[in-house]
Amino acid sequence: MKYKINEIFESLQGEGTFTGKPSIFVRLQECPVGCAWCDTKHTWEVSLEDEIKKPQFDLKKEESTKWCSFTSAQLLNLFSERGYKAKHIVITGGEPCMYDLTDLCHAFEAQGYGCQVETSGTFEIKVSKDCWVTLSPKINMKGGYQVLSSSYQLASEIKYPVARQSHVDDLQQIIHDNGLEHKKVYLQPISMKPAATALAIKSCIENNWMLSVQLHKYLDIE
């Protein structure tokens, strides 16, 4: 199977449980969810005119809509070519769960990597049993997609973006309706704005949740 890849890079995970962990990020192309605050809108559309070959992909240094097809074996070869040392792989997007990621996770895990997928939960999550699932449930977004009940149950952690009190109220309702009181819950201030950060801190303390502050943005790293 081939996967449409927008970019691959090595950095530190800046969010959730694995904050600070050296990671290889594999960003897949395409997402129809339509989050207004999305910081990777260049991954939303798939145009055949934007497909590039590996030599061009290797030279890609800036965000763009360009993408390249890779098999799992080709991805592993690329990690080796680039000399990546991290053993944790973050599969992100875009919306990565538009793909069946089971075989990809197995291929990575067979080579000693741990896998994490970051998803909106609006498509069926198909990953290996050991894959860490970071669910950032997106409700009432422009695309009109609904978060699947199965996504809530598969989540290893819930990472919820907040900017105003209604977002906190929505999350409380989600947790209650889906019996998620036992899940790890992180609040993430949208766009790192001071008011959103203050609200997130207050809400974390009141609800015994945790704070995710997008460490990579504060450090100005990829």
Tab-separated table of C-alpha atoms in Angstrom:
chain	number	residue	atom	x	y	z
A	1	MET	CA	0.000	0.000	0.000
A	2	LYS	CA	1.172	3.534	-0.752
A	3	TYR	CA	0.576	6.517	1.492
A	4	LYS	CA	0.346	10.142	0.377
A	5	ILE	CA	2.958	11.947	2.490
A	6	ASN	CA	3.190	15.714	2.854
A	7	GLU	CA	6.302	15.809	5.021
A	8	ILE	CA	8.585	13.759	7.251
A	9	PHE	CA	10.826	15.232	9.920
A	10	GLU	CA	12.498	14.439	13.228
A	11	SER	CA	11.871	16.641	16.246
A	12	LEU	CA	10.442	16.543	19.779
A	13	GLN	CA	6.810	15.675	20.380
A	14	GLY	CA	5.360	18.888	21.769
A	15	GLU	CA	1.913	17.737	22.897
A	16	GLY	CA	0.190	15.301	25.239
A	17	THR	CA	1.652	12.341	27.079
A	18	PHE	CA	4.817	12.127	24.977
A	19	THR	CA	5.786	15.803	25.304
A	20	GLY	CA	9.554	16.115	24.992
A	21	LYS	CA	10.059	12.697	23.379
A	22	PRO	CA	12.285	12.559	20.265
A	23	SER	CA	9.979	11.545	17.443
A	24	ILE	CA	9.767	11.020	13.707
A	25	PHE	CA	6.707	12.794	12.330
A	26	VAL	CA	5.001	11.319	9.263
A	27	ARG	CA	2.419	13.783	7.994
A	28	LEU	CA	-0.179	12.377	5.601
A	29	GLN	CA	-2.019	14.418	2.998
A	30	GLU	CA	-5.797	15.021	2.974
A	31	CYS	CA	-8.337	16.076	5.576
A	32	PRO	CA	-12.004	17.044	5.010
A	33	VAL	CA	-12.830	17.930	8.638
A	34	GLY	CA	-12.308	21.693	8.243
A	35	CYS	CA	-11.109	22.988	11.633
A	36	ALA	CA	-11.013	26.797	11.487
A	37	TRP	CA	-7.856	27.042	13.623
A	38	CYS	CA	-5.943	24.264	11.835
A	39	ASP	CA	-2.233	25.065	11.436
A	40	THR	CA	-1.707	22.527	8.637
A	41	LYS	CA	-4.341	23.609	6.123
A	42	HIS	CA	-1.867	22.848	3.331
A	43	THR	CA	-2.600	19.154	3.975
A	44	TRP	CA	-6.353	19.396	3.391
A	45	GLU	CA	-6.576	18.814	-0.346
A	46	VAL	CA	-5.133	16.138	-2.614
A	47	SER	CA	-4.396	17.327	-6.136
A	48	LEU	CA	-2.720	15.037	-8.633
A	49	GLU	CA	-0.902	18.100	-9.916
A	50	ASP	CA	0.804	18.394	-6.527
A	51	GLU	CA	2.275	14.885	-6.579
A	52	ILE	CA	6.081	14.941	-6.640
A	53	LYS	CA	8.815	12.325	-6.876
A	54	LYS	CA	11.206	11.435	-4.080
A	55	PRO	CA	14.129	13.631	-5.280
A	56	GLN	CA	11.836	16.665	-5.146
A	57	PHE	CA	10.406	15.530	-1.807
A	58	ASP	CA	13.913	15.307	-0.355
A	59	LEU	CA	14.483	18.949	-1.307
A	60	LYS	CA	11.195	20.174	0.149
A	61	LYS	CA	11.965	22.615	2.968
A	62	GLU	CA	8.808	24.714	3.334
A	63	GLU	CA	5.143	23.979	3.949
A	64	SER	CA	3.271	23.323	0.724
A	65	THR	CA	0.490	21.237	-0.786
A	66	LYS	CA	3.066	19.002	-2.513
A	67	TRP	CA	2.994	15.316	-1.590
A	68	CYS	CA	4.786	12.097	-2.459
A	69	SER	CA	3.681	8.441	-2.391
A	70	PHE	CA	5.612	6.033	-0.155
A	71	THR	CA	5.266	2.408	0.851
A	72	SER	CA	6.133	1.418	4.419
A	73	ALA	CA	9.461	-0.030	3.199
A	74	GLN	CA	10.291	3.202	1.408
A	75	LEU	CA	9.509	5.189	4.546
A	76	LEU	CA	11.826	3.019	6.613
A	77	ASN	CA	14.565	3.464	4.006
A	78	LEU	CA	14.072	7.223	4.163
A	79	PHE	CA	14.471	7.228	7.952
A	80	SER	CA	17.761	5.399	7.480
A	81	GLU	CA	18.921	7.723	4.686
A	82	ARG	CA	18.293	10.752	6.854
A	83	GLY	CA	20.003	9.202	9.866
A	84	TYR	CA	17.035	9.550	12.186
A	85	LYS	CA	17.702	8.335	15.732
A	86	ALA	CA	14.239	8.609	17.294
A	87	LYS	CA	12.357	5.365	17.910
A	88	HIS	CA	8.910	6.928	18.327
A	89	ILE	CA	6.844	7.619	15.207
A	90	VAL	CA	3.949	10.077	15.160
A	91	ILE	CA	1.530	9.484	12.286
A	92	THR	CA	-0.354	12.718	11.788
A	93	GLY	CA	-1.948	14.814	9.088
A	94	GLY	CA	-4.131	15.822	7.575
A	95	GLU	CA	-6.429	13.126	8.889
A	96	PRO	CA	-4.322	9.950	8.950
A	97	CYS	CA	-7.239	7.647	9.728
A	98	MET	CA	-8.588	8.150	6.235
A	99	TYR	CA	-6.051	5.347	5.634
A	100	ASP	CA	-5.964	1.850	7.110
A	101	LEU	CA	-2.763	2.220	9.141
A	102	THR	CA	-2.591	-1.316	10.520
A	103	ASP	CA	0.085	-2.635	8.156
A	104	LEU	CA	2.083	0.590	8.432
A	105	CYS	CA	2.155	0.348	12.226
A	106	HIS	CA	3.162	-3.312	12.052
A	107	ALA	CA	5.990	-2.487	9.626
A	108	PHE	CA	7.310	0.218	11.948
A	109	GLU	CA	6.934	-1.909	15.076
A	110	ALA	CA	8.763	-4.830	13.446
A	111	GLN	CA	11.789	-2.516	13.220
A	112	GLY	CA	11.604	-1.526	16.881
A	113	TYR	CA	9.614	1.697	16.587
A	114	GLY	CA	6.721	2.731	18.784
A	115	CYS	CA	3.718	4.247	16.986
A	116	GLN	CA	1.357	7.078	17.825
A	117	VAL	CA	-1.499	8.309	15.644
A	118	GLU	CA	-3.101	11.751	15.998
A	119	THR	CA	-6.705	11.785	14.793
A	120	SER	CA	-9.954	13.740	14.902
A	121	GLY	CA	-11.862	10.492	15.402
A	122	THR	CA	-14.129	11.148	12.431
A	123	PHE	CA	-12.888	8.091	10.500
A	124	GLU	CA	-12.545	4.529	11.741
A	125	ILE	CA	-9.240	4.100	13.560
A	126	LYS	CA	-7.395	1.154	12.027
A	127	VAL	CA	-4.034	0.717	13.749
A	128	SER	CA	-2.027	-2.003	15.512
A	129	LYS	CA	-3.084	-2.995	19.025
A	130	ASP	CA	0.025	-1.359	20.507
A	131	CYS	CA	-0.375	1.972	18.705
A	132	TRP	CA	-0.978	4.958	20.994
A	133	VAL	CA	-4.121	6.788	19.866
A	134	THR	CA	-4.252	10.530	20.490
A	135	LEU	CA	-7.837	11.570	19.902
A	136	SER	CA	-8.565	15.243	19.380
A	137	PRO	CA	-12.343	15.061	18.871
A	138	LYS	CA	-13.573	17.654	16.417
A	139	ILE	CA	-17.259	18.496	16.737
A	140	ASN	CA	-19.366	20.952	14.743
A	141	MET	CA	-16.623	21.561	12.207
A	142	LYS	CA	-17.137	22.908	8.688
A	143	GLY	CA	-16.835	19.472	7.069
A	144	GLY	CA	-19.843	18.180	8.997
A	145	TYR	CA	-18.191	14.931	10.117
A	146	GLN	CA	-19.177	13.263	13.379
A	147	VAL	CA	-16.750	11.749	15.873
A	148	LEU	CA	-17.297	7.978	15.927
A	149	SER	CA	-18.203	6.377	19.253
A	150	SER	CA	-15.563	3.719	18.559
A	151	SER	CA	-12.910	6.435	18.427
A	152	TYR	CA	-13.640	7.486	22.000
A	153	GLN	CA	-13.217	3.935	23.219
A	154	LEU	CA	-9.944	3.380	21.337
A	155	ALA	CA	-8.379	6.624	22.547
A	156	SER	CA	-5.267	6.320	24.699
A	157	GLU	CA	-5.559	10.020	25.491
A	158	ILE	CA	-7.936	12.847	24.639
A	159	LYS	CA	-6.364	16.151	23.580
A	160	TYR	CA	-8.968	18.874	23.297
A	161	PRO	CA	-8.356	22.367	21.874
A	162	VAL	CA	-10.040	25.177	23.808
A	163	ALA	CA	-10.470	28.920	23.365
A	164	ARG	CA	-13.684	29.676	25.263
A	165	GLN	CA	-15.885	28.248	28.012
A	166	SER	CA	-18.269	26.577	25.542
A	167	HIS	CA	-15.380	24.335	24.426
A	168	VAL	CA	-14.853	23.223	28.028
A	169	ASP	CA	-18.581	22.610	28.406
A	170	ASP	CA	-18.586	20.537	25.209
A	171	LEU	CA	-15.713	18.410	26.509
A	172	GLN	CA	-17.434	17.793	29.829
A	173	GLN	CA	-20.508	16.599	27.925
A	174	ILE	CA	-18.402	14.361	25.671
A	175	ILE	CA	-16.749	12.747	28.694
A	176	HIS	CA	-20.088	12.212	30.432
A	177	ASP	CA	-21.933	10.869	27.376
A	178	ASN	CA	-19.177	8.412	26.407
A	179	GLY	CA	-18.061	7.246	29.857
A	180	LEU	CA	-14.547	8.612	29.441
A	181	GLU	CA	-13.848	9.594	33.042
A	182	HIS	CA	-10.974	7.075	33.154
A	183	LYS	CA	-9.189	8.510	30.094
A	184	LYS	CA	-6.200	10.833	30.133
A	185	VAL	CA	-7.506	14.279	29.190
A	186	TYR	CA	-5.369	17.200	27.996
A	187	LEU	CA	-6.559	20.729	27.285
A	188	GLN	CA	-4.674	22.580	24.576
A	189	PRO	CA	-5.069	26.373	24.226
A	190	ILE	CA	-5.933	27.253	20.642
A	191	SER	CA	-3.188	29.317	18.969
A	192	MET	CA	-1.437	29.708	22.358
A	193	LYS	CA	-3.475	32.854	23.043
A	194	PRO	CA	-3.189	34.188	26.642
A	195	ALA	CA	-6.941	34.081	27.330
A	196	ALA	CA	-7.215	30.519	26.018
A	197	THR	CA	-4.192	29.475	28.074
A	198	ALA	CA	-5.635	31.002	31.247
A	199	LEU	CA	-8.954	29.232	30.629
A	200	ALA	CA	-7.185	25.922	30.019
A	201	ILE	CA	-5.163	26.204	33.231
A	202	LYS	CA	-8.266	27.059	35.258
A	203	SER	CA	-10.280	24.217	33.699
A	204	CYS	CA	-7.491	21.670	34.197
A	205	ILE	CA	-7.338	22.481	37.904
A	206	GLU	CA	-11.120	22.385	38.298
A	207	ASN	CA	-11.549	19.069	36.440
A	208	ASN	CA	-8.274	17.304	37.283
A	209	TRP	CA	-7.271	17.329	33.615
A	210	MET	CA	-3.785	18.017	32.231
A	211	LEU	CA	-2.385	20.882	30.188
A	212	SER	CA	-0.811	20.529	26.741
A	213	VAL	CA	0.901	23.742	25.644
A	214	GLN	CA	2.386	22.860	22.217
A	215	LEU	CA	5.949	22.922	23.522
A	216	HIS	CA	7.408	22.904	20.005
A	217	LYS	CA	5.822	26.273	19.268
A	218	TYR	CA	7.191	27.843	22.438
A	219	LEU	CA	10.642	26.483	21.509
A	220	ASP	CA	10.182	27.569	17.872
A	221	ILE	CA	11.053	24.131	16.509
A	222	GLU	CA	9.290	22.066	13.869
